[in-house]
Amino acid sequence: MPAFSRRTCTAYVSSLFVLVSLSACGASSETTAGSAEKLTAAPSAERLSGVCPKTVVVQIDWEPEAEHGPVYNLVGPGYTVDTNKKRVTGPLVVDGADTGVKIQVRAGGGAIGFQSVPSQMYVDKSITLGTVTTDDAIAAAKQPVTAVASLMKESPQMLMWDPKTHPDWKTIGDIGKSDAKIITSEGATYAELLVDKGLIKKNQVDSSYDGSPSRFVSDPKIAMQGFATAEPYIYQHEVKAWGKPVRYQLLSDVGYSVYPEPLSVRSGELTKLTPCLKKLVPIIQKSTAGFAAKPDHALDVINDLVTQYNTSWVYSKDTGTYAAGQMVKLGLLGNGADGSVGGFDMARVKDTLTTFRPLITDSGAKVPADLTADRLATNEFIDTSVGMKTS
C-alpha cells in the first residue's frame, strides 16, 4: 500500500470494533444525486472543452474524505454515482460554473484492489490525474509520474499517544527514548525515516496497523499512526470506548517533507496534456482555495458517496467538518511563499528526493539514478495569482 495510505480495509466503527456489511458490493448500480441544475457557462479562459478530455478522470488513493476535498469540490450538481465501481461523475465546475467537460473521481483502496495509484494509472490509460505522494512517486520507477498541483502543502500524517499514560511525551523523539511499540502500516516509508534520523528505534516499529481503534484502546502504552485531521476528533467523540483527547505530533515537523497526494500525470504524457493543464490547474487551485474558505459542497458530496458506496469505510460528516478546519488551522492547506496555492517548493522536492532515495532503495525498490526533482513535480501550470484568502 502507498506510504500515504489513509487506512487499511478494516476501517473502524465508532463504538463497535466490527466491519460494516459489504452487502452493497454485489450488483452494479448507478444513481443520480438529485436533478441537474441549470449551470452557467464558465468564462472562455476556464472552458475546458476542446483542450481537455471530455471526462477528466481522477484516481484517488483512498475512500472519500476531506483531505481530497479540493477534488470533490470540482464535482457539480446532478452528478451520478456508480456504487459498484465506486465512482462519481458530474460536470466539472469552477465557482459554480460549467467548464464544458465532466469530471470522474474514482475511489482507491479496495475499489482498485489496494493497488498503488501509479500502477493503476499505467494499467488504465483513461485516468487523467492521480493522487501520488512524493515518496510513492520516487518509488514508482516503472510507472513515472509528475505532480502538477498540490492539494495540501504538508502531510497530516502523525504519531499519536495517550497523554494520561505518557504525560512526559511531548514529541516523537520522546517516544523514541522509551521502549513503547509504535504501530504503523506495513512498508511505511516515514517509519524508516524516523529510524534513520535516530528519533525512534527500529525494534519499536510494529507494522501491524489495521485501522481499528481496538489496539490503542486496549493498550494505551503504545503510540500509533493516524491523521491529525481525523483521529483526534474521532477518538474523543466517536470511539465510545475511548472518549477522551489524544496527543500527537505531525510527521512534517520532524522531516517528513513529502507533498501529500498531489495531482499527478503520467510523466510521458505531460507534453500532450499541456494545453489542458494550462487551463485545468488554475481551476484546481481555485477549487482548493474555495474548499478552504467554504468546504460545505465538497463535504456534502463526500458524505453522500460514503453512504452510497457502503463499504467498510466509516467517515462521518462531523469528521469531515473537523478535518477541513484542521487542514487550514494546522497549515496543512495553505499558500506557498509566493502567496499562491497548489504549487511546489522545488528545493524541498529536491531535498525530499535526496532524503528518501536511499531509504526506498534499501527497501528493495529501484530508484533511477537519473531521477530529478523536476521529473517529480512542476510549477509550469501554476497561476501565482490564485491563493487562499488570509485574514
Short mmCIF file of C-alpha atoms in Angstrom, two decimals:
data_model
loop_
_atom_site.label_atom_id
_atom_site.label_comp_id
_atom_site.label_asym_id
_atom_site.label_seq_id
_atom_site.Cartn_x
_atom_site.Cartn_y
_atom_site.Cartn_z
CA MET A 1 0.00 0.00 0.00
CA PRO A 2 1.21 3.56 -0.64
CA ALA A 3 3.08 5.31 2.13
CA PHE A 4 0.33 7.88 2.49
CA SER A 5 -2.45 5.28 2.66
CA ARG A 6 -5.34 6.62 4.64
CA ARG A 7 -6.17 3.34 6.34
CA THR A 8 -6.42 -0.33 5.65
CA CYS A 9 -9.62 -2.06 4.62
CA THR A 10 -10.55 -2.86 8.20
CA ALA A 11 -11.89 0.59 9.00
CA TYR A 12 -13.25 1.23 12.42
CA VAL A 13 -16.80 1.71 13.58
CA SER A 14 -17.16 4.24 16.37
CA SER A 15 -18.32 2.05 19.22
CA LEU A 16 -18.08 -1.39 17.67
CA PHE A 17 -14.85 -3.00 16.55
CA VAL A 18 -16.50 -4.80 13.68
CA LEU A 19 -16.70 -4.37 9.95
CA VAL A 20 -19.63 -2.75 8.28
CA SER A 21 -21.61 -5.05 5.99
CA LEU A 22 -20.31 -5.23 2.44
CA SER A 23 -23.72 -6.07 1.03
CA ALA A 24 -23.53 -3.23 -1.48
CA CYS A 25 -20.55 -4.74 -3.30
CA GLY A 26 -22.60 -7.09 -5.44
CA ALA A 27 -24.55 -6.00 -8.47
CA SER A 28 -23.66 -2.84 -10.34
CA SER A 29 -25.78 0.17 -9.50
CA GLU A 30 -25.78 3.75 -10.69
CA THR A 31 -27.71 6.57 -9.06
CA THR A 32 -28.12 10.27 -9.74
CA ALA A 33 -27.79 12.76 -6.91
CA GLY A 34 -30.80 15.00 -7.42
CA SER A 35 -31.58 16.72 -10.69
CA ALA A 36 -29.04 18.58 -12.74
CA GLU A 37 -29.29 22.29 -12.20
CA LYS A 38 -29.01 24.81 -15.00
CA LEU A 39 -25.38 25.79 -14.77
CA THR A 40 -24.00 28.97 -16.21
CA ALA A 41 -21.07 28.57 -18.57
CA ALA A 42 -17.62 29.38 -17.24
CA PRO A 43 -15.76 32.23 -18.95
CA SER A 44 -13.75 31.27 -22.01
CA ALA A 45 -10.47 31.21 -20.07
CA GLU A 46 -11.95 28.44 -17.94
CA ARG A 47 -13.74 26.48 -20.64
CA LEU A 48 -12.04 23.10 -20.91
CA SER A 49 -13.95 21.60 -23.83
CA GLY A 50 -11.73 21.03 -26.83
CA VAL A 51 -8.48 21.12 -24.83
CA CYS A 52 -9.14 18.56 -22.06
CA PRO A 53 -10.62 15.06 -22.25
CA LYS A 54 -14.43 15.06 -22.36
CA THR A 55 -14.22 13.45 -18.93
CA VAL A 56 -11.29 14.33 -16.71
CA VAL A 57 -10.70 11.14 -14.71
CA VAL A 58 -9.08 11.50 -11.27
CA GLN A 59 -7.89 8.39 -9.43
CA ILE A 60 -7.82 8.93 -5.67
CA ASP A 61 -5.72 6.65 -3.45
CA TRP A 62 -8.42 6.01 -0.86
CA GLU A 63 -12.09 6.34 0.07
CA PRO A 64 -13.90 9.71 0.05
CA GLU A 65 -12.57 12.04 2.76
CA ALA A 66 -11.95 15.73 3.37
CA GLU A 67 -8.25 15.56 2.50
CA HIS A 68 -9.43 15.15 -1.10
CA GLY A 69 -11.92 18.00 -0.69
CA PRO A 70 -10.46 20.23 -3.43
CA VAL A 71 -11.11 17.45 -5.96
CA TYR A 72 -14.67 16.69 -4.81
CA ASN A 73 -15.31 20.44 -4.82
CA LEU A 74 -14.98 20.29 -8.62
CA VAL A 75 -17.94 17.90 -8.93
CA GLY A 76 -21.03 19.87 -9.92
CA PRO A 77 -24.73 19.22 -9.28
CA GLY A 78 -26.60 16.40 -10.97
CA TYR A 79 -23.68 14.01 -10.59
CA THR A 80 -24.14 10.25 -10.97
CA VAL A 81 -22.73 7.60 -8.65
CA ASP A 82 -21.63 4.12 -9.68
CA THR A 83 -21.89 2.23 -6.41
CA ASN A 84 -20.28 -0.89 -7.82
CA LYS A 85 -17.15 0.69 -9.28
CA LYS A 86 -17.09 3.42 -6.60
CA ARG A 87 -17.03 6.36 -8.99
CA VAL A 88 -18.78 9.71 -9.15
CA THR A 89 -19.22 11.58 -12.45
CA GLY A 90 -20.58 15.08 -12.91
CA PRO A 91 -19.97 18.42 -14.59
CA LEU A 92 -16.56 19.87 -13.78
CA VAL A 93 -17.32 23.25 -12.24
CA VAL A 94 -15.34 26.29 -11.14
CA ASP A 95 -17.06 28.83 -8.89
CA GLY A 96 -20.31 27.02 -9.70
CA ALA A 97 -19.92 27.47 -13.47
CA ASP A 98 -19.72 24.69 -16.06
CA THR A 99 -16.31 24.28 -17.71
CA GLY A 100 -17.80 22.21 -20.55
CA VAL A 101 -16.34 18.85 -19.55
CA LYS A 102 -17.12 16.24 -16.93
CA ILE A 103 -15.05 15.05 -14.01
CA GLN A 104 -14.99 11.48 -12.73
CA VAL A 105 -13.47 10.84 -9.32
CA ARG A 106 -12.63 7.20 -8.62
CA ALA A 107 -12.14 5.81 -5.13
CA GLY A 108 -8.95 3.95 -4.33
CA GLY A 109 -8.21 1.31 -1.73
CA GLY A 110 -10.48 -1.69 -2.16
CA ALA A 111 -12.05 -0.23 -5.31
CA ILE A 112 -8.74 -0.81 -7.14
CA GLY A 113 -7.67 -3.92 -5.26
CA PHE A 114 -5.38 -1.88 -2.99
CA GLN A 115 -3.02 -1.23 -5.89
CA SER A 116 -0.88 1.90 -5.88
CA VAL A 117 -2.17 4.86 -7.84
CA PRO A 118 0.80 4.90 -10.28
CA SER A 119 0.19 1.21 -11.02
CA GLN A 120 -3.48 1.90 -11.68
CA MET A 121 -2.64 4.89 -13.88
CA TYR A 122 -0.44 2.73 -16.10
CA VAL A 123 -2.96 -0.10 -16.26
CA ASP A 124 -5.85 2.22 -17.12
CA LYS A 125 -4.78 4.97 -19.52
CA SER A 126 -8.20 6.63 -19.27
CA ILE A 127 -7.04 8.13 -15.95
CA THR A 128 -6.00 11.75 -16.44
CA LEU A 129 -4.72 12.55 -12.94
CA GLY A 130 -3.88 10.53 -9.85
CA THR A 131 -3.03 11.45 -6.26
CA VAL A 132 0.57 10.33 -5.64
CA THR A 133 2.57 11.33 -2.56
CA THR A 134 6.19 12.31 -3.26
CA ASP A 135 7.83 9.25 -1.72
CA ASP A 136 5.47 6.99 -3.66
CA ALA A 137 6.40 8.84 -6.84
CA ILE A 138 10.09 8.27 -6.08
CA ALA A 139 9.42 4.56 -5.63
CA ALA A 140 7.33 4.31 -8.81
CA ALA A 141 10.32 3.67 -11.07
CA LYS A 142 8.36 1.66 -13.64
CA GLN A 143 5.36 3.99 -13.55
CA PRO A 144 6.88 7.51 -13.54
CA VAL A 145 4.52 10.34 -12.62
CA THR A 146 4.89 14.10 -12.38
CA ALA A 147 2.89 16.19 -9.90
CA VAL A 148 1.22 19.28 -11.39
CA ALA A 149 -0.83 20.61 -8.43
CA SER A 150 -0.68 20.01 -4.70
CA LEU A 151 -3.86 19.61 -2.64
CA MET A 152 -2.03 20.15 0.67
CA LYS A 153 1.40 21.58 1.32
CA GLU A 154 2.13 19.46 4.40
CA SER A 155 1.22 15.90 5.37
CA PRO A 156 -1.48 15.32 8.00
CA GLN A 157 0.24 12.05 8.97
CA MET A 158 1.10 11.91 12.66
CA LEU A 159 2.01 9.67 15.56
CA MET A 160 -0.40 9.84 18.49
CA TRP A 161 -0.36 8.65 22.09
CA ASP A 162 -2.36 8.75 25.31
CA PRO A 163 -1.32 11.82 27.34
CA LYS A 164 -2.55 10.24 30.57
CA THR A 165 -0.37 7.14 30.15
CA HIS A 166 2.58 9.18 28.86
CA PRO A 167 2.39 12.66 30.41
CA ASP A 168 6.07 13.28 29.69
CA TRP A 169 5.82 12.62 25.95
CA LYS A 170 5.73 15.89 24.05
CA THR A 171 7.38 14.85 20.80
CA ILE A 172 8.11 11.82 18.66
CA GLY A 173 11.66 11.96 19.99
CA ASP A 174 10.27 11.32 23.47
CA ILE A 175 8.60 8.15 22.18
CA GLY A 176 11.98 7.01 20.87
CA LYS A 177 13.52 7.34 24.32
CA SER A 178 11.11 4.68 25.58
CA ASP A 179 10.59 1.04 24.65
CA ALA A 180 6.97 1.57 23.59
CA LYS A 181 5.79 -0.05 20.38
CA ILE A 182 4.85 2.24 17.50
CA ILE A 183 2.05 0.83 15.35
CA THR A 184 2.45 1.70 11.65
CA SER A 185 1.26 0.45 8.28
CA GLU A 186 3.42 -2.16 6.59
CA GLY A 187 6.06 -0.55 4.41
CA ALA A 188 5.52 2.95 5.83
CA THR A 189 8.43 4.99 4.48
CA TYR A 190 8.14 7.52 7.27
CA ALA A 191 8.99 4.82 9.83
CA GLU A 192 12.30 4.19 8.07
CA LEU A 193 12.88 7.94 8.04
CA LEU A 194 12.30 8.26 11.79
CA VAL A 195 14.67 5.36 12.46
CA ASP A 196 17.29 6.83 10.12
CA LYS A 197 17.06 10.19 11.89
CA GLY A 198 17.53 8.48 15.26
CA LEU A 199 14.16 9.66 16.56
CA ILE A 200 12.89 6.13 17.20
CA LYS A 201 14.45 2.67 17.40
CA LYS A 202 13.89 0.06 14.73
CA ASN A 203 12.70 -2.53 17.25
CA GLN A 204 9.93 -0.18 18.31
CA VAL A 205 8.23 -0.34 14.91
CA ASP A 206 5.27 -2.73 14.71
CA SER A 207 3.87 -2.67 11.17
CA SER A 208 0.57 -4.36 12.04
CA TYR A 209 -1.66 -1.28 11.83
CA ASP A 210 -5.12 -2.32 10.62
CA GLY A 211 -7.14 0.85 11.03
CA SER A 212 -9.07 -0.38 14.06
CA PRO A 213 -9.01 1.56 17.36
CA SER A 214 -9.13 -1.65 19.36
CA ARG A 215 -5.34 -1.95 19.73
CA PHE A 216 -4.94 1.61 21.00
CA VAL A 217 -7.95 1.36 23.33
CA SER A 218 -6.82 -1.92 24.85
CA ASP A 219 -3.13 -0.96 25.16
CA PRO A 220 -2.66 2.80 25.69
CA LYS A 221 1.07 2.27 26.29
CA ILE A 222 1.62 2.19 22.51
CA ALA A 223 1.96 5.02 20.01
CA MET A 224 0.09 4.76 16.70
CA GLN A 225 -0.07 6.39 13.32
CA GLY A 226 -3.03 8.48 12.24
CA PHE A 227 -4.11 11.72 10.62
CA ALA A 228 -4.15 14.94 12.64
CA THR A 229 -7.21 15.82 10.59
CA ALA A 230 -9.23 12.85 11.82
CA GLU A 231 -8.17 10.68 14.75
CA PRO A 232 -8.05 13.40 17.43
CA TYR A 233 -11.74 14.10 16.75
CA ILE A 234 -12.77 10.51 16.14
CA TYR A 235 -11.16 9.08 19.26
CA GLN A 236 -12.61 11.77 21.50
CA HIS A 237 -16.11 11.95 20.01
CA GLU A 238 -16.86 8.77 18.07
CA VAL A 239 -14.88 5.94 19.65
CA LYS A 240 -17.04 5.48 22.72
CA ALA A 241 -14.61 3.02 24.29
CA TRP A 242 -12.04 5.84 24.40
CA GLY A 243 -13.88 9.18 24.54
CA LYS A 244 -11.01 11.46 25.52
CA PRO A 245 -8.25 13.50 23.87
CA VAL A 246 -5.08 12.10 22.38
CA ARG A 247 -1.77 13.91 21.96
CA TYR A 248 0.18 13.87 18.70
CA GLN A 249 2.97 15.33 16.64
CA LEU A 250 2.88 15.85 12.90
CA LEU A 251 5.50 13.91 10.95
CA SER A 252 6.10 17.00 8.84
CA ASP A 253 7.55 18.59 12.00
CA VAL A 254 10.34 16.01 12.05
CA GLY A 255 11.40 15.80 8.43
CA TYR A 256 8.60 14.01 6.60
CA SER A 257 8.82 16.58 3.82
CA VAL A 258 6.70 14.89 1.17
CA TYR A 259 3.85 16.62 -0.62
CA PRO A 260 0.79 14.54 0.29
CA GLU A 261 -1.24 13.28 -2.65
CA PRO A 262 -0.57 15.97 -5.25
CA LEU A 263 -2.43 15.53 -8.51
CA SER A 264 -0.04 13.87 -10.94
CA VAL A 265 0.06 12.80 -14.57
CA ARG A 266 1.97 10.05 -16.32
CA SER A 267 5.32 11.72 -16.99
CA GLY A 268 5.38 10.69 -20.64
CA GLU A 269 2.05 12.46 -21.26
CA LEU A 270 2.98 15.80 -19.72
CA THR A 271 3.62 17.44 -23.10
CA LYS A 272 0.43 16.02 -24.62
CA LEU A 273 -1.66 17.27 -21.70
CA THR A 274 -0.03 20.71 -21.54
CA PRO A 275 -2.87 22.60 -23.32
CA CYS A 276 -5.36 21.07 -20.89
CA LEU A 277 -3.23 21.57 -17.79
CA LYS A 278 -2.66 25.25 -18.56
CA LYS A 279 -6.38 25.79 -18.01
CA LEU A 280 -7.18 22.95 -15.61
CA VAL A 281 -4.50 23.51 -12.96
CA PRO A 282 -5.58 27.10 -12.15
CA ILE A 283 -9.14 25.76 -11.81
CA ILE A 284 -7.86 23.15 -9.35
CA GLN A 285 -6.11 25.97 -7.47
CA LYS A 286 -9.38 27.91 -7.31
CA SER A 287 -11.17 24.82 -6.07
CA THR A 288 -8.54 24.34 -3.36
CA ALA A 289 -8.88 27.93 -2.18
CA GLY A 290 -12.66 27.66 -2.38
CA PHE A 291 -12.71 24.48 -0.33
CA ALA A 292 -10.54 26.08 2.34
CA ALA A 293 -12.93 29.02 2.60
CA LYS A 294 -16.21 27.10 2.30
CA PRO A 295 -15.98 23.29 2.35
CA ASP A 296 -19.74 22.61 2.56
CA HIS A 297 -20.34 21.43 -1.02
CA ALA A 298 -17.37 19.07 -1.10
CA LEU A 299 -18.28 17.65 2.31
CA ASP A 300 -21.86 17.05 1.16
CA VAL A 301 -20.56 15.14 -1.87
CA ILE A 302 -18.13 13.15 0.30
CA ASN A 303 -20.83 12.29 2.83
CA ASP A 304 -23.20 11.18 0.06
CA LEU A 305 -20.53 8.97 -1.52
CA VAL A 306 -19.55 7.34 1.78
CA THR A 307 -23.22 6.47 2.30
CA GLN A 308 -23.82 5.22 -1.22
CA TYR A 309 -20.58 3.26 -1.59
CA ASN A 310 -21.44 1.44 1.67
CA THR A 311 -18.03 -0.16 2.09
CA SER A 312 -16.17 -0.81 5.34
CA TRP A 313 -15.08 2.83 5.31
CA VAL A 314 -16.77 4.79 8.11
CA TYR A 315 -16.44 8.57 7.83
CA SER A 316 -18.95 10.90 9.45
CA LYS A 317 -19.79 14.36 8.18
CA ASP A 318 -18.67 15.72 11.56
CA THR A 319 -15.26 14.16 11.00
CA GLY A 320 -15.11 15.77 7.57
CA THR A 321 -16.01 19.16 9.01
CA TYR A 322 -13.31 18.80 11.65
CA ALA A 323 -10.79 17.70 9.01
CA ALA A 324 -11.50 20.65 6.74
CA GLY A 325 -10.98 23.05 9.63
CA GLN A 326 -7.80 21.35 10.82
CA MET A 327 -6.29 21.39 7.34
CA VAL A 328 -6.34 25.19 7.44
CA LYS A 329 -5.71 25.62 11.18
CA LEU A 330 -2.58 23.44 11.13
CA GLY A 331 -1.30 24.98 7.91
CA LEU A 332 -1.55 21.71 6.02
CA LEU A 333 -3.55 23.51 3.36
CA GLY A 334 -2.21 26.98 2.71
CA ASN A 335 -0.44 29.36 0.41
CA GLY A 336 3.18 28.93 -0.54
CA ALA A 337 5.89 31.55 -0.13
CA ASP A 338 4.66 33.34 -3.27
CA GLY A 339 1.13 33.70 -1.89
CA SER A 340 -0.42 31.16 -4.24
CA VAL A 341 -1.91 27.78 -3.51
CA GLY A 342 -1.16 24.45 -5.19
CA GLY A 343 2.48 24.97 -6.13
CA PHE A 344 5.69 23.22 -5.10
CA ASP A 345 8.84 24.39 -3.36
CA MET A 346 11.23 22.73 -5.78
CA ALA A 347 14.17 22.95 -3.35
CA ARG A 348 12.04 20.95 -0.91
CA VAL A 349 11.18 18.39 -3.60
CA LYS A 350 14.91 18.05 -4.33
CA ASP A 351 15.70 17.59 -0.63
CA THR A 352 12.90 15.02 -0.34
CA LEU A 353 14.39 13.04 -3.22
CA THR A 354 17.82 13.17 -1.57
CA THR A 355 16.39 12.01 1.76
CA PHE A 356 14.11 9.25 0.54
CA ARG A 357 16.15 7.80 -2.34
CA PRO A 358 18.43 5.69 -0.06
CA LEU A 359 15.53 4.67 2.21
CA ILE A 360 13.46 3.47 -0.73
CA THR A 361 16.47 1.77 -2.32
CA ASP A 362 17.22 -0.03 0.94
CA SER A 363 13.65 -1.32 0.97
CA GLY A 364 14.31 -3.15 -2.31
CA ALA A 365 12.81 -0.71 -4.82
CA LYS A 366 14.90 0.56 -7.70
CA VAL A 367 15.13 4.33 -7.99
CA PRO A 368 16.50 5.53 -11.35
CA ALA A 369 19.90 7.17 -10.97
CA ASP A 370 18.83 9.99 -13.29
CA LEU A 371 15.62 10.80 -11.40
CA THR A 372 15.49 14.54 -10.69
CA ALA A 373 13.15 16.83 -8.76
CA ASP A 374 11.77 18.40 -11.93
CA ARG A 375 10.58 14.98 -13.08
CA LEU A 376 8.70 14.53 -9.79
CA ALA A 377 6.91 17.89 -9.81
CA THR A 378 6.46 21.02 -11.88
CA ASN A 379 5.13 24.55 -11.33
CA GLU A 380 4.72 25.07 -15.07
CA PHE A 381 0.94 25.33 -14.86
CA ILE A 382 0.56 27.13 -11.53
CA ASP A 383 -1.15 30.52 -11.62
CA THR A 384 0.65 32.51 -8.92
CA SER A 385 -2.28 34.93 -8.67
CA VAL A 386 -4.56 32.22 -7.23
CA GLY A 387 -4.26 31.89 -3.47
CA MET A 388 -6.23 31.40 -0.29
CA LYS A 389 -7.57 34.50 1.38
CA THR A 390 -5.79 35.19 4.62
CA SER A 391 -7.24 37.20 7.49
#
